[in-house]
Short mmCIF file of N, CA and C in Angstrom, two decimals:
data_model
loop_
_atom_site.label_atom_id
_atom_site.label_comp_id
_atom_site.label_asym_id
_atom_site.label_seq_id
_atom_site.Cartn_x
_atom_site.Cartn_y
_atom_site.Cartn_z
N UNK A 156 8.54 -7.87 6.25
CA UNK A 156 8.01 -8.08 4.92
C UNK A 156 7.89 -9.57 4.63
N UNK A 157 8.59 -10.40 5.33
CA UNK A 157 8.60 -11.83 5.04
C UNK A 157 7.30 -12.53 5.40
N UNK A 158 6.48 -11.93 6.26
CA UNK A 158 5.24 -12.58 6.65
C UNK A 158 4.12 -12.36 5.62
N UNK A 159 4.33 -11.48 4.67
CA UNK A 159 3.34 -11.27 3.62
C UNK A 159 3.54 -12.26 2.50
N UNK A 160 2.47 -12.56 1.79
CA UNK A 160 2.58 -13.49 0.67
C UNK A 160 3.29 -12.82 -0.50
N UNK A 161 3.75 -13.64 -1.42
CA UNK A 161 4.40 -13.13 -2.63
C UNK A 161 3.47 -12.17 -3.37
N UNK A 162 2.22 -12.57 -3.54
CA UNK A 162 1.26 -11.71 -4.24
C UNK A 162 1.12 -10.36 -3.55
N UNK A 163 1.02 -10.35 -2.24
CA UNK A 163 0.90 -9.09 -1.50
C UNK A 163 2.11 -8.20 -1.72
N UNK A 164 3.28 -8.80 -1.80
CA UNK A 164 4.51 -8.03 -2.06
C UNK A 164 4.46 -7.41 -3.45
N UNK A 165 3.99 -8.18 -4.42
CA UNK A 165 3.84 -7.65 -5.79
C UNK A 165 2.84 -6.50 -5.78
N UNK A 166 1.69 -6.69 -5.14
CA UNK A 166 0.66 -5.65 -5.12
C UNK A 166 1.17 -4.38 -4.45
N UNK A 167 2.00 -4.51 -3.44
CA UNK A 167 2.60 -3.34 -2.79
C UNK A 167 3.49 -2.58 -3.78
N UNK A 168 4.27 -3.30 -4.56
CA UNK A 168 5.13 -2.65 -5.56
C UNK A 168 4.30 -1.99 -6.66
N UNK A 169 3.20 -2.60 -7.04
CA UNK A 169 2.34 -2.01 -8.06
C UNK A 169 1.86 -0.62 -7.65
N UNK A 170 1.65 -0.44 -6.36
CA UNK A 170 1.19 0.86 -5.85
C UNK A 170 2.27 1.94 -6.00
N UNK A 171 3.52 1.54 -6.15
CA UNK A 171 4.63 2.49 -6.20
C UNK A 171 4.94 2.98 -7.61
N UNK A 172 4.38 2.36 -8.63
CA UNK A 172 4.67 2.76 -10.01
C UNK A 172 3.94 4.08 -10.29
N UNK A 173 4.68 5.13 -10.60
CA UNK A 173 4.03 6.43 -10.81
C UNK A 173 3.16 6.45 -12.07
N UNK A 174 2.14 7.26 -12.02
CA UNK A 174 1.30 7.51 -13.19
C UNK A 174 2.19 8.09 -14.29
N UNK A 175 1.99 7.62 -15.52
CA UNK A 175 2.80 8.10 -16.64
C UNK A 175 4.09 7.31 -16.82
N UNK A 176 4.26 6.26 -16.05
CA UNK A 176 5.43 5.38 -16.16
C UNK A 176 4.96 3.94 -16.24
N UNK A 177 5.83 3.07 -16.71
CA UNK A 177 5.57 1.63 -16.72
C UNK A 177 6.79 0.92 -16.15
N UNK A 178 6.59 -0.30 -15.72
CA UNK A 178 7.70 -1.15 -15.31
C UNK A 178 7.49 -2.51 -15.95
N UNK A 179 8.39 -3.43 -15.69
CA UNK A 179 8.30 -4.76 -16.29
C UNK A 179 8.11 -5.82 -15.21
N UNK A 180 7.66 -6.98 -15.66
CA UNK A 180 7.55 -8.13 -14.76
C UNK A 180 8.93 -8.43 -14.16
N UNK A 181 9.96 -8.30 -14.99
CA UNK A 181 11.32 -8.56 -14.55
C UNK A 181 11.81 -7.57 -13.51
N UNK A 182 11.45 -6.30 -13.66
CA UNK A 182 11.85 -5.29 -12.67
C UNK A 182 11.21 -5.58 -11.32
N UNK A 183 9.96 -6.00 -11.33
CA UNK A 183 9.28 -6.35 -10.08
C UNK A 183 9.96 -7.57 -9.46
N UNK A 184 10.23 -8.58 -10.28
CA UNK A 184 10.90 -9.79 -9.78
C UNK A 184 12.27 -9.45 -9.19
N UNK A 185 13.00 -8.59 -9.89
CA UNK A 185 14.32 -8.17 -9.42
C UNK A 185 14.23 -7.50 -8.05
N UNK A 186 13.25 -6.62 -7.88
CA UNK A 186 13.05 -5.93 -6.60
C UNK A 186 12.74 -6.93 -5.49
N UNK A 187 12.05 -8.02 -5.84
CA UNK A 187 11.70 -9.05 -4.86
C UNK A 187 12.78 -10.13 -4.74
N UNK A 188 13.92 -9.91 -5.44
CA UNK A 188 15.05 -10.83 -5.39
C UNK A 188 14.66 -12.26 -5.81
N UNK A 189 13.95 -12.33 -6.93
CA UNK A 189 13.53 -13.62 -7.47
C UNK A 189 13.58 -13.58 -9.00
N UNK A 190 13.50 -14.73 -9.61
CA UNK A 190 13.40 -14.81 -11.07
C UNK A 190 12.02 -15.34 -11.47
N UNK A 191 11.08 -15.24 -10.57
CA UNK A 191 9.73 -15.77 -10.78
C UNK A 191 8.87 -14.77 -11.56
N UNK A 192 9.27 -14.50 -12.81
CA UNK A 192 8.58 -13.52 -13.64
C UNK A 192 7.12 -13.91 -13.89
N UNK A 193 6.90 -15.19 -14.15
CA UNK A 193 5.52 -15.65 -14.39
C UNK A 193 4.66 -15.50 -13.15
N UNK A 194 5.24 -15.73 -11.99
CA UNK A 194 4.50 -15.55 -10.74
C UNK A 194 4.12 -14.09 -10.55
N UNK A 195 4.98 -13.18 -10.98
CA UNK A 195 4.65 -11.75 -10.94
C UNK A 195 3.43 -11.49 -11.83
N UNK A 196 3.46 -12.07 -13.03
CA UNK A 196 2.32 -11.93 -13.94
C UNK A 196 1.04 -12.50 -13.35
N UNK A 197 1.15 -13.64 -12.69
CA UNK A 197 -0.02 -14.24 -12.04
C UNK A 197 -0.56 -13.33 -10.94
N UNK A 198 0.34 -12.73 -10.18
CA UNK A 198 -0.08 -11.81 -9.12
C UNK A 198 -0.80 -10.60 -9.72
N UNK A 199 -0.29 -10.11 -10.83
CA UNK A 199 -0.95 -8.98 -11.51
C UNK A 199 -2.35 -9.39 -11.96
N UNK A 200 -2.48 -10.59 -12.49
CA UNK A 200 -3.76 -11.08 -12.97
C UNK A 200 -4.78 -11.24 -11.84
N UNK A 201 -4.31 -11.55 -10.65
CA UNK A 201 -5.18 -11.78 -9.49
C UNK A 201 -5.34 -10.53 -8.61
N UNK A 202 -4.81 -9.41 -9.05
CA UNK A 202 -4.78 -8.17 -8.29
C UNK A 202 -6.19 -7.68 -7.92
N UNK A 203 -6.53 -7.69 -6.63
CA UNK A 203 -7.86 -7.21 -6.22
C UNK A 203 -7.90 -5.70 -5.98
N UNK A 204 -6.76 -5.03 -6.10
CA UNK A 204 -6.66 -3.61 -5.76
C UNK A 204 -6.55 -2.69 -6.97
N UNK A 205 -6.76 -3.21 -8.15
CA UNK A 205 -6.69 -2.39 -9.36
C UNK A 205 -7.83 -1.38 -9.35
N UNK A 206 -7.62 -0.16 -9.74
CA UNK A 206 -6.42 0.41 -10.34
C UNK A 206 -5.44 1.04 -9.36
N UNK A 207 -5.74 1.02 -8.05
CA UNK A 207 -4.80 1.61 -7.07
C UNK A 207 -3.46 0.90 -7.14
N UNK A 208 -3.48 -0.42 -7.14
CA UNK A 208 -2.28 -1.20 -7.41
C UNK A 208 -2.28 -1.43 -8.92
N UNK A 209 -1.51 -0.63 -9.61
CA UNK A 209 -1.65 -0.42 -11.05
C UNK A 209 -0.99 -1.49 -11.92
N UNK A 210 -1.65 -2.64 -12.02
CA UNK A 210 -1.11 -3.72 -12.85
C UNK A 210 -1.10 -3.35 -14.33
N UNK A 211 -1.91 -2.38 -14.74
CA UNK A 211 -1.90 -1.96 -16.14
C UNK A 211 -0.58 -1.28 -16.52
N UNK A 212 0.22 -0.90 -15.54
CA UNK A 212 1.51 -0.26 -15.79
C UNK A 212 2.66 -1.26 -15.90
N UNK A 213 2.35 -2.54 -15.92
CA UNK A 213 3.38 -3.58 -16.04
C UNK A 213 3.36 -4.14 -17.45
N UNK A 214 4.53 -4.15 -18.09
CA UNK A 214 4.66 -4.60 -19.47
C UNK A 214 5.81 -5.60 -19.60
N UNK A 215 5.94 -6.16 -20.78
CA UNK A 215 7.05 -7.08 -21.04
C UNK A 215 8.38 -6.32 -21.11
N UNK A 216 9.47 -7.03 -20.99
CA UNK A 216 10.80 -6.42 -20.94
C UNK A 216 11.20 -5.72 -22.23
N UNK A 217 10.52 -6.03 -23.33
CA UNK A 217 10.81 -5.37 -24.60
C UNK A 217 9.85 -4.22 -24.89
N UNK A 218 9.00 -3.89 -23.92
CA UNK A 218 8.06 -2.79 -24.10
C UNK A 218 6.71 -3.20 -24.68
N UNK A 219 6.56 -4.47 -25.04
CA UNK A 219 5.24 -4.94 -25.50
C UNK A 219 4.30 -4.96 -24.31
N UNK A 220 3.02 -4.81 -24.59
CA UNK A 220 2.05 -4.64 -23.52
C UNK A 220 1.89 -5.81 -22.58
N UNK A 221 1.94 -7.02 -23.06
CA UNK A 221 1.69 -8.17 -22.20
C UNK A 221 0.21 -8.28 -21.89
N UNK A 222 -0.12 -9.11 -20.93
CA UNK A 222 -1.52 -9.38 -20.62
C UNK A 222 -2.15 -8.34 -19.70
N UNK A 223 -3.46 -8.43 -19.62
CA UNK A 223 -4.24 -7.58 -18.72
C UNK A 223 -5.59 -8.23 -18.53
N UNK A 224 -6.01 -8.38 -17.29
CA UNK A 224 -7.25 -9.11 -16.99
C UNK A 224 -8.46 -8.54 -17.72
N UNK A 225 -8.50 -7.23 -17.94
CA UNK A 225 -9.63 -6.60 -18.63
C UNK A 225 -9.45 -6.52 -20.14
N UNK A 226 -8.36 -7.09 -20.65
CA UNK A 226 -8.11 -7.09 -22.09
C UNK A 226 -7.14 -6.00 -22.52
N UNK A 227 -6.48 -6.24 -23.64
CA UNK A 227 -5.44 -5.31 -24.11
C UNK A 227 -6.00 -3.95 -24.53
N UNK A 228 -7.20 -3.91 -25.10
CA UNK A 228 -7.77 -2.61 -25.48
C UNK A 228 -7.99 -1.72 -24.26
N UNK A 229 -8.44 -2.31 -23.17
CA UNK A 229 -8.64 -1.54 -21.94
C UNK A 229 -7.29 -1.07 -21.37
N UNK A 230 -6.27 -1.93 -21.45
CA UNK A 230 -4.94 -1.55 -20.97
C UNK A 230 -4.41 -0.37 -21.77
N UNK A 231 -4.57 -0.42 -23.08
CA UNK A 231 -4.13 0.67 -23.95
C UNK A 231 -4.86 1.96 -23.59
N UNK A 232 -6.16 1.87 -23.41
CA UNK A 232 -6.98 3.04 -23.08
C UNK A 232 -6.51 3.69 -21.78
N UNK A 233 -6.26 2.89 -20.76
CA UNK A 233 -5.82 3.42 -19.46
C UNK A 233 -4.43 4.04 -19.57
N UNK A 234 -3.52 3.34 -20.23
CA UNK A 234 -2.16 3.87 -20.38
C UNK A 234 -2.16 5.19 -21.14
N UNK A 235 -2.91 5.26 -22.22
CA UNK A 235 -2.98 6.51 -23.00
C UNK A 235 -3.56 7.64 -22.15
N UNK A 236 -4.55 7.33 -21.34
CA UNK A 236 -5.15 8.34 -20.46
C UNK A 236 -4.11 8.88 -19.47
N UNK A 237 -3.14 8.04 -19.12
CA UNK A 237 -2.07 8.45 -18.19
C UNK A 237 -0.89 9.09 -18.91
N UNK A 238 -0.99 9.24 -20.23
CA UNK A 238 0.06 9.91 -20.99
C UNK A 238 1.09 9.00 -21.63
N UNK A 239 0.89 7.69 -21.55
CA UNK A 239 1.80 6.73 -22.18
C UNK A 239 1.40 6.56 -23.64
N UNK A 240 2.36 6.65 -24.52
CA UNK A 240 2.09 6.48 -25.95
C UNK A 240 2.24 5.01 -26.32
N UNK A 241 1.22 4.48 -26.98
CA UNK A 241 1.19 3.07 -27.36
C UNK A 241 0.94 2.97 -28.86
N UNK A 242 1.72 2.11 -29.52
CA UNK A 242 1.53 1.88 -30.95
C UNK A 242 1.88 0.44 -31.27
N UNK A 243 1.05 -0.21 -32.06
CA UNK A 243 1.28 -1.60 -32.49
C UNK A 243 1.59 -2.53 -31.32
N UNK A 244 0.87 -2.36 -30.22
CA UNK A 244 1.02 -3.26 -29.08
C UNK A 244 2.26 -3.04 -28.24
N UNK A 245 2.92 -1.89 -28.41
CA UNK A 245 4.12 -1.61 -27.63
C UNK A 245 4.16 -0.17 -27.15
N UNK A 246 5.00 0.06 -26.18
CA UNK A 246 5.17 1.39 -25.59
C UNK A 246 6.17 2.19 -26.42
N UNK A 247 5.77 3.37 -26.86
CA UNK A 247 6.67 4.27 -27.58
C UNK A 247 7.59 4.94 -26.55
N UNK A 248 8.86 5.08 -26.90
CA UNK A 248 9.86 5.64 -25.98
C UNK A 248 9.91 4.87 -24.67
N UNK A 249 9.89 3.55 -24.80
CA UNK A 249 9.84 2.65 -23.65
C UNK A 249 10.89 2.97 -22.60
N UNK A 250 12.13 3.15 -23.00
CA UNK A 250 13.22 3.40 -22.03
C UNK A 250 13.00 4.70 -21.25
N UNK A 251 12.37 5.68 -21.88
CA UNK A 251 12.13 6.96 -21.21
C UNK A 251 11.06 6.88 -20.13
N UNK A 252 10.11 5.98 -20.30
CA UNK A 252 9.01 5.88 -19.34
C UNK A 252 9.15 4.67 -18.41
N UNK A 253 10.25 3.92 -18.57
CA UNK A 253 10.47 2.74 -17.74
C UNK A 253 10.81 3.14 -16.30
N UNK A 254 10.06 2.60 -15.37
CA UNK A 254 10.28 2.84 -13.94
C UNK A 254 11.06 1.67 -13.37
N UNK A 255 12.18 1.98 -12.71
CA UNK A 255 12.98 0.96 -12.05
C UNK A 255 12.93 1.22 -10.55
N UNK A 256 12.67 0.17 -9.81
CA UNK A 256 12.60 0.28 -8.35
C UNK A 256 13.99 0.42 -7.78
N UNK A 257 14.09 1.13 -6.68
CA UNK A 257 15.34 1.20 -5.93
C UNK A 257 15.62 -0.20 -5.40
N UNK A 258 16.77 -0.76 -5.72
CA UNK A 258 17.07 -2.14 -5.31
C UNK A 258 17.97 -2.21 -4.08
N UNK A 259 18.08 -1.14 -3.35
CA UNK A 259 18.91 -1.13 -2.13
C UNK A 259 18.23 -1.87 -1.02
#
């Protein structure tokens, strides 16, 4: 795994987030054993594999939507289509739909 770029590692993790769930920039960083949360966000922004590598499923640690290259309205539309409830720019029942990667 060390021969792949940081962005490629992020994109691989994006593919693992199940439909109907979200994760955070911090959870991805934690899985990669780094505190480079902004770099995770940058990788999401540069993601060439969307929607297969589902950057729309990545949100802020407090459940707020965060950024999305296609705009927040598009992010909301996609998340709602996947069954995620969104209100006032945040995920409803955030803890219930939060996906955490196995950190073993």
